Coordinates of C-alpha atoms and ligand atoms in Angstrom, one line a residue:
X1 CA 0.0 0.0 0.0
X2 CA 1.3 3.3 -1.1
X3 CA 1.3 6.7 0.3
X4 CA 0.6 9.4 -2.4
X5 CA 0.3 13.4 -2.4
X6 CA -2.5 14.3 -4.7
X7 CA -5.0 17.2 -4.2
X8 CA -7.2 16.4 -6.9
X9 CA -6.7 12.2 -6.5
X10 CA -10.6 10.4 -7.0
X11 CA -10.6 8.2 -4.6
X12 CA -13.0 5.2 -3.7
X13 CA -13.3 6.1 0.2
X14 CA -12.9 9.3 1.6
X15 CA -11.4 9.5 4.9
X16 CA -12.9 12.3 7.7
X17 CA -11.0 12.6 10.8
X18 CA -13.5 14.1 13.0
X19 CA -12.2 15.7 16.3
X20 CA -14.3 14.4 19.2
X21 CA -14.4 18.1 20.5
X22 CA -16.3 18.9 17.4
X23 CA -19.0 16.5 17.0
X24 CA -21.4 18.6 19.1
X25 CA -21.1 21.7 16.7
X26 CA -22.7 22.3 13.6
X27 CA -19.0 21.8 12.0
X28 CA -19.4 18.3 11.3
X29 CA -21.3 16.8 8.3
X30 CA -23.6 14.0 8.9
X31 CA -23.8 14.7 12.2
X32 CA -27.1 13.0 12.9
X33 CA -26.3 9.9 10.7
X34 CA -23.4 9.6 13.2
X35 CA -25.3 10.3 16.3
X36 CA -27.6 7.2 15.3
X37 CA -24.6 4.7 15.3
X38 CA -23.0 6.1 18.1
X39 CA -19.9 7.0 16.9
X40 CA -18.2 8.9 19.5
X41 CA -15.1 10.4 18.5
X42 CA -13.1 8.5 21.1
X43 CA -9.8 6.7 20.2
X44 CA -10.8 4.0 17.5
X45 CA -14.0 4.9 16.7
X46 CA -14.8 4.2 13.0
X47 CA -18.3 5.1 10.9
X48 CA -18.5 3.7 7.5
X49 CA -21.1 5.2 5.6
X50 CA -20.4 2.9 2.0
X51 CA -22.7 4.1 -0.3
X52 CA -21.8 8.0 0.5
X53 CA -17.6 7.1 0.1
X54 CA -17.0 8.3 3.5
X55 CA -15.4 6.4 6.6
X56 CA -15.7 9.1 9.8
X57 CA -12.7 8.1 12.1
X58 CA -12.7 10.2 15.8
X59 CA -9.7 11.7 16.7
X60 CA -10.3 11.8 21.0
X61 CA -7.7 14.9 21.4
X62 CA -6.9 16.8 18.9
X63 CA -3.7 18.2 21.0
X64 CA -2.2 15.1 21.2
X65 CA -0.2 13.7 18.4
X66 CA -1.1 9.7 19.1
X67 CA -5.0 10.5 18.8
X68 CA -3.9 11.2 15.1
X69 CA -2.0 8.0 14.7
X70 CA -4.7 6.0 16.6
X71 CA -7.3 7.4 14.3
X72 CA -5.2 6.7 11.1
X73 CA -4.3 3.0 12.0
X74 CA -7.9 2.6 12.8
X75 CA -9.0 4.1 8.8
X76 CA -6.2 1.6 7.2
X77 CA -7.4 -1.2 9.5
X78 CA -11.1 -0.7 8.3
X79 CA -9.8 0.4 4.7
X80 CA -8.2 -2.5 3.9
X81 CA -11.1 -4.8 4.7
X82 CA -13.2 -3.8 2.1
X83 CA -12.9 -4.5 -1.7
X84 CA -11.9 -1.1 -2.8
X85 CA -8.6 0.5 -4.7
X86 CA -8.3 4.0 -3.0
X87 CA -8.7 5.8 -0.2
X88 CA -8.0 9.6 0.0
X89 CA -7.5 11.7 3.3
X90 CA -7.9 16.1 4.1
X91 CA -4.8 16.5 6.0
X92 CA -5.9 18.3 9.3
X93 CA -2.8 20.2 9.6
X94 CA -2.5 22.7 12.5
X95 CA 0.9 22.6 13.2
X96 CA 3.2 22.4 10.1
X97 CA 3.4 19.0 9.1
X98 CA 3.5 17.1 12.4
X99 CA -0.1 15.8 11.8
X100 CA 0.4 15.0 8.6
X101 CA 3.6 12.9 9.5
X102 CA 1.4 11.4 12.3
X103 CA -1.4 10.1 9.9
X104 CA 1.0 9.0 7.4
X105 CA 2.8 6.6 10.4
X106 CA -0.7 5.4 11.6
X107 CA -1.5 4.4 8.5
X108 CA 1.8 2.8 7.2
X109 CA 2.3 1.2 10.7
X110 CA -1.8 0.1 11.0
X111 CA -1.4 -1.3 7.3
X112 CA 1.2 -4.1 8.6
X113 CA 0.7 -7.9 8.1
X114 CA 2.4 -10.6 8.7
X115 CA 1.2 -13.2 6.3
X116 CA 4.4 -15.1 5.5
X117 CA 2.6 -18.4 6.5
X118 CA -0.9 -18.1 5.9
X119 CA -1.5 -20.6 3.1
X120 CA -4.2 -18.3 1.8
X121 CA -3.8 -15.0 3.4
X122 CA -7.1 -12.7 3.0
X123 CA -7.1 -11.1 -0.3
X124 CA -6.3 -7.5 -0.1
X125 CA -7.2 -5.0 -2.7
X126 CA -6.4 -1.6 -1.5
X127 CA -3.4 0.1 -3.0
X128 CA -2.9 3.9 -2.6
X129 CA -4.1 6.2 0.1
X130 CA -4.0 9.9 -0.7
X131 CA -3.6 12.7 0.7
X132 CA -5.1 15.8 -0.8
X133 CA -5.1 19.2 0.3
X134 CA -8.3 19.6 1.5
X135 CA -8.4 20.9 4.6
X136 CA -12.1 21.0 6.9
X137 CA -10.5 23.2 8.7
X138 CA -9.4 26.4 6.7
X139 CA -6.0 26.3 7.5
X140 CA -3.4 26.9 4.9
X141 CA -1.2 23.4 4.4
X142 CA 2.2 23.6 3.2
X143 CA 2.4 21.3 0.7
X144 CA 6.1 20.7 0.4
X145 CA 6.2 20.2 4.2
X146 CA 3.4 17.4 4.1
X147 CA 5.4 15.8 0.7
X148 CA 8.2 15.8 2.6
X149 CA 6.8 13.9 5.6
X150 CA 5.1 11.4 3.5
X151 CA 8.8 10.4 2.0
X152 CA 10.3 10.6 5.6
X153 CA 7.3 8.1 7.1
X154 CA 7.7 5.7 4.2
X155 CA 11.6 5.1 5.0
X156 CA 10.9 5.1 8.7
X157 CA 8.0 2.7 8.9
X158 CA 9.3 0.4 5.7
X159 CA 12.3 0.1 8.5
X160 CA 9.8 -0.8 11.4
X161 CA 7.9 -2.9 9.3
X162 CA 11.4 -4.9 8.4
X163 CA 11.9 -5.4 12.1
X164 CA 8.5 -6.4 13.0
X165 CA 9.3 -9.1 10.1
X166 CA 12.1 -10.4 11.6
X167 CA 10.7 -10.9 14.7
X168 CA 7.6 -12.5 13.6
X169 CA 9.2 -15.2 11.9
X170 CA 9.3 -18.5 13.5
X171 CA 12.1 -18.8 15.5
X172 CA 13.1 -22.1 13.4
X173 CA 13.4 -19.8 10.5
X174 CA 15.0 -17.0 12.0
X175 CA 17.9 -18.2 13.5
X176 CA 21.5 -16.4 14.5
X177 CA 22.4 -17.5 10.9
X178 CA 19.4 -16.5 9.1
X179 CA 19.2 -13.3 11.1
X180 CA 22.8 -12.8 9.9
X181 CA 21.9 -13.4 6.5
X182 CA 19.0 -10.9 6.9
X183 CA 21.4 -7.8 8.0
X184 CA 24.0 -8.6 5.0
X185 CA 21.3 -8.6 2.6
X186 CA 19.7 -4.9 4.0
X187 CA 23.5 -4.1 4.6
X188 CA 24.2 -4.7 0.8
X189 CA 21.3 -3.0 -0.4
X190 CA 21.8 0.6 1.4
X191 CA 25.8 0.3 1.3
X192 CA 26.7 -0.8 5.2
X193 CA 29.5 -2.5 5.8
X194 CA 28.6 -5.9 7.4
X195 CA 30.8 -8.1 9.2
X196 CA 29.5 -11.3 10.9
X197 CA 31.5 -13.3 13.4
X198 CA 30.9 -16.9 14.5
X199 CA 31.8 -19.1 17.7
X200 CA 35.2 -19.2 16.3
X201 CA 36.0 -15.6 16.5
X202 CA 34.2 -15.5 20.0
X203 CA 36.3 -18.0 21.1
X204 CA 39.6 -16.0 20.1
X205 CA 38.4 -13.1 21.5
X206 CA 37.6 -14.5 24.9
X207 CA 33.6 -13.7 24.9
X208 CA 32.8 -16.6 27.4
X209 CA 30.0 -14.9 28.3
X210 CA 28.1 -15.0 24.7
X211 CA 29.4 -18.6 24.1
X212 CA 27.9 -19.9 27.1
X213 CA 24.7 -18.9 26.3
X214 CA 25.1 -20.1 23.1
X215 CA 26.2 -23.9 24.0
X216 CA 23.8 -26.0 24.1
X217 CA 22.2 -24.9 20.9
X218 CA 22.0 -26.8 17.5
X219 CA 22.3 -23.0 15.7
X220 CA 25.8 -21.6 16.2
X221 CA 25.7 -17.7 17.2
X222 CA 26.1 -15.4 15.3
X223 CA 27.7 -11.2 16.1
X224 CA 26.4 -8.7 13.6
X225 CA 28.6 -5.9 12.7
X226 CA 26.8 -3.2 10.7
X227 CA 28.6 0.2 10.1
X228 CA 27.2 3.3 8.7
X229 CA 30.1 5.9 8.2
X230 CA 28.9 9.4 6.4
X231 CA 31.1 11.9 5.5
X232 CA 32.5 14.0 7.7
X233 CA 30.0 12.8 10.1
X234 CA 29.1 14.7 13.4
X235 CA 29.1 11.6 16.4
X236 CA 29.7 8.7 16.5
X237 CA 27.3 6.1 18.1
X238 CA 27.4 2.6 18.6
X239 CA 23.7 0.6 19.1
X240 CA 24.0 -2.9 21.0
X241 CA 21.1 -5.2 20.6
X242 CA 20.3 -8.4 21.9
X243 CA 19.6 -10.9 19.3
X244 CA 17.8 -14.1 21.5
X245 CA 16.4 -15.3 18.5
X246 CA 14.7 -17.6 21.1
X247 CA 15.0 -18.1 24.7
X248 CA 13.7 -20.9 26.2
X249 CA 15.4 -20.0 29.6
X250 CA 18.3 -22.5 29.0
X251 CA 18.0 -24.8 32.5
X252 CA 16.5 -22.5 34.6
X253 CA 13.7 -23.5 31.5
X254 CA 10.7 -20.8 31.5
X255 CA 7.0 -22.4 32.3
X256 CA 5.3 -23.0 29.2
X257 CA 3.1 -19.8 29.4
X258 CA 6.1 -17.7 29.4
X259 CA 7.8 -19.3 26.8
X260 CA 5.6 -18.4 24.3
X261 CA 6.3 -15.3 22.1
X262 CA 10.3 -15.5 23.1
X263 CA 11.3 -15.6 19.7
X264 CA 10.5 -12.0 20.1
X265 CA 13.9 -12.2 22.7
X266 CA 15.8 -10.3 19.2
X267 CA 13.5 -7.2 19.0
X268 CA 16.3 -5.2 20.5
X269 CA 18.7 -6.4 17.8
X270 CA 16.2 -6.4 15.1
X271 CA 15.6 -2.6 15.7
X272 CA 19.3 -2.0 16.1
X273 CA 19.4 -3.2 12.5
X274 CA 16.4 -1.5 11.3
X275 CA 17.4 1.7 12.7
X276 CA 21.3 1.3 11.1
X277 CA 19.1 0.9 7.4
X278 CA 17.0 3.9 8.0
X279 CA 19.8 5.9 9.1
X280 CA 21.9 5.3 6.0
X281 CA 18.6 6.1 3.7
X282 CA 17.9 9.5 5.7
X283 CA 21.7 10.0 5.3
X284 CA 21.8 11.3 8.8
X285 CA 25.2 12.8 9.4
X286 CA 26.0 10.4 12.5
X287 CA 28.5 7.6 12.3
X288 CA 26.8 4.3 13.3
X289 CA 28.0 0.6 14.4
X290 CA 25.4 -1.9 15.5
X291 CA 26.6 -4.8 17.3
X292 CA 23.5 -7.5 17.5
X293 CA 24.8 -11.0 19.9
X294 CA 22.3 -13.5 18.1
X295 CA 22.1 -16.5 19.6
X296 CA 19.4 -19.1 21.0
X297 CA 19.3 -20.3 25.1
X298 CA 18.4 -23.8 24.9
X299 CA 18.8 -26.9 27.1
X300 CA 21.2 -29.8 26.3
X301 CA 23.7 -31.8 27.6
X302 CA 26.5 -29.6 27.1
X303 CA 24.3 -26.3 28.5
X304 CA 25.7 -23.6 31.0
X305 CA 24.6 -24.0 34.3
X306 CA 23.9 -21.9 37.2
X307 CA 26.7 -22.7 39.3
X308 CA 29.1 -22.1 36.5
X309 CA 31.8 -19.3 36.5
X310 CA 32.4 -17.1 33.1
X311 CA 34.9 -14.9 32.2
X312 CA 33.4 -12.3 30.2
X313 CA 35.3 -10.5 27.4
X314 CA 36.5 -7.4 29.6
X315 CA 38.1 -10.4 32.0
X316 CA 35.4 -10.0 35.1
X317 CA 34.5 -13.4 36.4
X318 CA 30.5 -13.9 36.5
X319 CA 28.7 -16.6 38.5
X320 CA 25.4 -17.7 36.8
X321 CA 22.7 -17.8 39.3
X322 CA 20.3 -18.3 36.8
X323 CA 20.3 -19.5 33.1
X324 CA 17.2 -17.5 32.2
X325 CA 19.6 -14.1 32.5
X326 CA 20.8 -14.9 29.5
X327 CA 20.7 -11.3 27.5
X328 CA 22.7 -9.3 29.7
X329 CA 25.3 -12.2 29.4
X330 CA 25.4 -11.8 25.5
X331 CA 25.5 -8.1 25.8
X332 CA 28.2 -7.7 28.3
X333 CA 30.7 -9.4 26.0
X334 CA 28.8 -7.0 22.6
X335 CA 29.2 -4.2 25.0
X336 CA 33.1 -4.9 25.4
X337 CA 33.3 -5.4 21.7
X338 CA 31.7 -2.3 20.8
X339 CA 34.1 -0.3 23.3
X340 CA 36.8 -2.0 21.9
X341 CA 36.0 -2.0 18.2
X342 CA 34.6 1.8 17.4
X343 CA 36.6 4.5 17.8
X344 CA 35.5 8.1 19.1
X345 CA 32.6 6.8 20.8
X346 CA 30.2 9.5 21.4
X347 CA 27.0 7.4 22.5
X348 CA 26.6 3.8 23.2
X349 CA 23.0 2.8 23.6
X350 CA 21.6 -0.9 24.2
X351 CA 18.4 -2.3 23.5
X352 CA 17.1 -5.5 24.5
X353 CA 13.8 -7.2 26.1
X354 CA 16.0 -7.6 29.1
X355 CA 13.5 -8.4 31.9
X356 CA 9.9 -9.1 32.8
X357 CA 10.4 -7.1 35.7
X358 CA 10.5 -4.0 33.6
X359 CA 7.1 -4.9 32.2
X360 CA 5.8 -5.5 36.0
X361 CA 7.5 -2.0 36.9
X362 CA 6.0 0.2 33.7
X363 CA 3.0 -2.0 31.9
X364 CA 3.4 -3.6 28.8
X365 CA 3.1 0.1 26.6
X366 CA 6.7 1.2 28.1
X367 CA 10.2 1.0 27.7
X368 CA 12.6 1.9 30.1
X369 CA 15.3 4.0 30.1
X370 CA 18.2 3.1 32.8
X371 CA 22.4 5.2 32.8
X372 CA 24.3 7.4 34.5
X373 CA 24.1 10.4 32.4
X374 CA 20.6 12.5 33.3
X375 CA 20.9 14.9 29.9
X376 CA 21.1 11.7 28.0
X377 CA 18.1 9.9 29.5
X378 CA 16.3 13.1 28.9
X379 CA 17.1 13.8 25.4
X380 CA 15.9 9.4 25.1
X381 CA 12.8 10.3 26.8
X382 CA 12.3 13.6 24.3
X383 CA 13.0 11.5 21.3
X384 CA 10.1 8.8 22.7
X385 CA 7.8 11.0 23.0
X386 CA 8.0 12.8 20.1
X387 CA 8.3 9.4 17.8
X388 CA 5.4 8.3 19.3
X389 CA 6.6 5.8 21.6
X390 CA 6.5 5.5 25.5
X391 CA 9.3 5.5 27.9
X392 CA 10.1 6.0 31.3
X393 CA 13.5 6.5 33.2
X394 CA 14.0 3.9 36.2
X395 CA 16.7 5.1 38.7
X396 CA 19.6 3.6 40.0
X397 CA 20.8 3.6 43.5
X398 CA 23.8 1.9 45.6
X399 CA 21.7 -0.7 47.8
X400 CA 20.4 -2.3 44.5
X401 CA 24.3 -2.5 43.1
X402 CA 24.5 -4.2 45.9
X403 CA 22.4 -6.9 45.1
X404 CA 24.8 -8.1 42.8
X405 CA 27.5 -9.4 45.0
X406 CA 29.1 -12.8 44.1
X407 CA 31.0 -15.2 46.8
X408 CA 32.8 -16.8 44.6
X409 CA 33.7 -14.3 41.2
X410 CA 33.5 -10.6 40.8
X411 CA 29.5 -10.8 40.4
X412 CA 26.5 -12.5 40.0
X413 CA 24.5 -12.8 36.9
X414 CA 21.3 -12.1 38.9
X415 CA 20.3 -10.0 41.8
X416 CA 19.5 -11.7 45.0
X417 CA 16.3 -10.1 45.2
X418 CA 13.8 -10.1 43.2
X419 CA 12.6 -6.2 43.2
X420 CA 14.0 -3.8 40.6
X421 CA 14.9 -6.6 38.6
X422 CA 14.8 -3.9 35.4
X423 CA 17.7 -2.1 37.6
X424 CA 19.5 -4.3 38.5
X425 CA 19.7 -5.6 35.3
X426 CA 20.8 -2.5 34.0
X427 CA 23.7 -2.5 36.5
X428 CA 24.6 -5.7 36.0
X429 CA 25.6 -4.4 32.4
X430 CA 27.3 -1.0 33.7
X431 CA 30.1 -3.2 35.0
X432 CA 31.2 -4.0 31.2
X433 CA 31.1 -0.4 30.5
X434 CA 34.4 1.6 30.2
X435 CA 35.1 4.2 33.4
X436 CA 35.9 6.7 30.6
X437 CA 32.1 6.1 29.2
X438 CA 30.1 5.8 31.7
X439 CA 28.0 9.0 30.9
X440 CA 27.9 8.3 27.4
X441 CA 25.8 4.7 28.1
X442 CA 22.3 4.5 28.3
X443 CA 20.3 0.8 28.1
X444 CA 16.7 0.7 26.8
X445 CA 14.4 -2.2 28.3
X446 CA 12.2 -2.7 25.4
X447 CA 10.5 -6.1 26.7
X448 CA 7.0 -4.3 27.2
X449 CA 5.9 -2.8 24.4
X450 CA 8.3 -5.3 21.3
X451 CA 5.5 -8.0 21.3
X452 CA 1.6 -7.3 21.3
X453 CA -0.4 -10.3 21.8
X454 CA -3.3 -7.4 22.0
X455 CA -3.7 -4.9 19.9
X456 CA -3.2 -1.0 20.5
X457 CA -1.8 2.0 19.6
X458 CA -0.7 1.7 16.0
X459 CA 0.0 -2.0 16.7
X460 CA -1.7 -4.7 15.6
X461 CA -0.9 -8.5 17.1
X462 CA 2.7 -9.3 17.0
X463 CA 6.0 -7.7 16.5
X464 CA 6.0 -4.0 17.0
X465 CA 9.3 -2.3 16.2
X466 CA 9.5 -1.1 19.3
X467 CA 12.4 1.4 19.4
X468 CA 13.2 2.1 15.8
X469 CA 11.3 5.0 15.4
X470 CA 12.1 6.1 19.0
X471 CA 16.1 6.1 18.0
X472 CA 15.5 7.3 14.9
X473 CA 14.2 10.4 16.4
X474 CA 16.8 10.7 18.9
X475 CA 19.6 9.8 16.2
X476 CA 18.1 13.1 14.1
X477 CA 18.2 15.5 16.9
X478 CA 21.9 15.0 18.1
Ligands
BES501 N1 13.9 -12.4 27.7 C1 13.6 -12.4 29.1 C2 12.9 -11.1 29.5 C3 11.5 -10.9 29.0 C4 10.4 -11.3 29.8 C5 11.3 -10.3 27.8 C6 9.1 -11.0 29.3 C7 10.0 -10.1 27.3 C8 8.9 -10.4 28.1 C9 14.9 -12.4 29.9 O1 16.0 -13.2 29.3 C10 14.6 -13.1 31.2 O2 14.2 -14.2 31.2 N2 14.8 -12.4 32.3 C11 14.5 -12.9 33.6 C12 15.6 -12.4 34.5 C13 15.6 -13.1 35.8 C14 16.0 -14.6 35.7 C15 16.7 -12.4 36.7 C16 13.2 -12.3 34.0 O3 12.8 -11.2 33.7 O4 12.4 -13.1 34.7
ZN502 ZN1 15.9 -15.2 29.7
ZN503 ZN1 15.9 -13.2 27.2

């Protein structure tokens, strides 16, 4: 489905965003038609009136960006249901093109499927939505601004849609090596240099930590190197994403309820990779390395073990407590490697479903934000909200550190107590950062809001992307 700008497009459905503040006034046409099927203007709310062209979609405040999205997702979502080519849409554009950019993501994000293994997926006829330059409103719309945010939201959300791919797929077809495969084809395609290293290279390089993990699985691991170098570029950032292309929880094995939907374990490192691609097509003037640690945690014979002792890539000794705490023994060795490997760090920024305790702390909708360095958390949590996504910054403090403490090497892989799990974590990895870059790390605890198993938002079941737009954003204002 395409995203167009044409005023004078004929189109098969026309759209009407209808602000919920407005349906009492005289404003609104068909007011009474929508009165007698209660459409209230609330998020979601969708009138089809067929045989007029017209679908009525509420927007609930028109002062908040995400009622725009909402409303959009909710059009494409009904829109694509019925057996029609077109749709066109009055861009409602109050504040240069911000709306505009918001209804192009609703709509590009709400269109998603994932169909890959439907043997006869629904039959889909709509192609091209439009936007035309009406506007109910009597404002004046820029239309070169409102072009350019339709080109901008189809790179952006062809990138989340990418990730969401990757994490949808099966975990038997989306292994460390297919994942690898995946990267060096995008890699190829938008000029990143790829390199991808296996156990061997792990071995050499002394990342016990990752291998361990990795042991007891029939799919060797893989570690993605993608870098994006502009000219003359302004920072330099490295991204670090955990790539559990499935967890199982190794032999601290999760209950079966909570096994489910862990091939979604690599939504941190498939938006690291998504986020590398849309860099390099925005040509954003930032030097970028993303390191994604793929690997399964399975059970076996020759599986790490709690009561084991690793020596992690930097050389600290870690004692596993439990198998399950898997990802932040993958990323401590990625984080070492990235320190090592990219020069002139600027930023180093992880992402990874680390912990169900982050979920417990800020609901399924949020990711959290965890580092040392307060400007940098807040220019994360700008960039969230004005991508559209939803994070929160979870604080660390020295009793929690604490909670760390090994007997028997330099610390445990898992906190002693349960509480704060998403923070301790977090500190957990700040022992394989550098001293000299400590302020320049922040780790993002996307487990929430990467897999929907209901719908909401822009997302529909599944994979979300969760983070791409949200670094995007903050990769564009640095
Ligand atoms: N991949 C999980 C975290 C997770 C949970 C992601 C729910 C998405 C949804 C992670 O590897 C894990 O199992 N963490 C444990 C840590 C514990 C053993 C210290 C957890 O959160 O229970
Ligand atoms: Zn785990
Ligand atoms: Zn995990």
């Amino acid at each position: 489905m395409k995203i167009e700008f044409n005023a004078r497009a004929k189109a098969d459905i026309r759209v009407i965003f209808t602000l919920k503040k407005d349906l009492n006034g005289s404003f609104v046409g068909d007011r009474e038609l929508l009165e007698k099927v209660g459409f209230d203007g609330a998020d979601e709310s969708a009138a089809l009136f067929a045989e007029k062209g017209e679908l009525y979609v509420g927007v609930e405040d028109e002062n908040d960006l995400e009622s725009f999205r909402i409303a959009a997702a909710k059009a494409v979502g009904v829109l694509k249901t019925l057996k029609i080519k077109s749709a066109s849409i009055g861009v409602y554009d109050k504040s240069g093109a911000d709306v505009a950019k918001a209804i192009a993501f609703g709509l590009a994000l709400g269109a998603y499927e994932f169909v890959e293994y439907k043997s006869k997926p629904k039959e889909r006829s709509l192609e091209t939505i439009y936007f035309d330059a009406e506007n109910y409103y009597g404002a004046k719309i820029d239309e070169n601004a409102v072009k350019a945010a339709i080109d901008y939201v189809a790179i952006v959300a062809e990138g989340v849609n990418f990730a969401r791919d990757l994490v949808n797929r099966a975990p038997y077809d989306m292994t460390p090596s297919a994942l690898a495969n995946e990267a060096q084809k995008v890699a190829e395609q938008y000029k990143i240099v790829c390199e991808i290293r296996d156990e061997n290279y792990l071995r050499a390089n002394g990342m016990e930590a990752f291998l361990a993990v990795s042991r007891a699985s029939a799919c060797a691991p893989r570690l993605i190197h993608l870098t994006y170098k502009p000219n003359k570029p302004k920072k330099t950032i490295a991204i670090v994403g955990k790539g559990l292309t499935y967890d199982s929880g190794g032999l601290c094995l999760k209950p079966a309820d909570y096994m489910t939907t862990m091939k979604a374990d690599m939504s941190g490192g498939a938006a690291a990779i998504a986020v590398i691609t849309i860099a390099a097509r925005l040509k954003l003037p930032v030097e970028i390395h993303v390191v994604v640690g793929a690997t399964e945690n399975m059970i076996g014979g020759n599986a790490y073990k709690p009561d084991d002792v690793l020596r992690a890539k930097n050389g600290k000794t870690i004692e596993v407590k439990n198998t399950d705490a898997e990802g932040r023994l993958v990323l401590a060795d990625c984080l070492c490697y990235a320190q090592e490997r990219v020069s002139n760090l600027d930023r180093i920024l992880d992402l990874a479903t680390l912990t169900g305790a982050c979920v417990v702390a800020l609901g399924e909708y949020t990711s959290g934000v965890m580092g040392f360095n307060d400007d940098l958390k807040e220019s994360l949590l700008k960039a969230a909200e004005h991508s559209g996504e939803l994070a929160a910054k979870l604080p660390f403090n020295r009793h929690l550190k604490k909670l760390l403490k090994s007997e028997i090497a330099d610390i445990s892989n898992c906190a002693s107590v349960r509480y704060g799990g998403a923070i301790t974590a977090a500190l957990f990895l700040s022992e394989f950062i550098e001293e000299k870059n400590r302020d320049k790390w922040a780790h993002l605890d996307v487990a929430g809001p990467s897999y929907v198993e209901k719908a909401w938002g822009v997302n529909q079941f599944g994979a979300s992307g969760a983070a791409v737009r949200w670094v995007v954003d903050w990769l564009e204002r640095l």
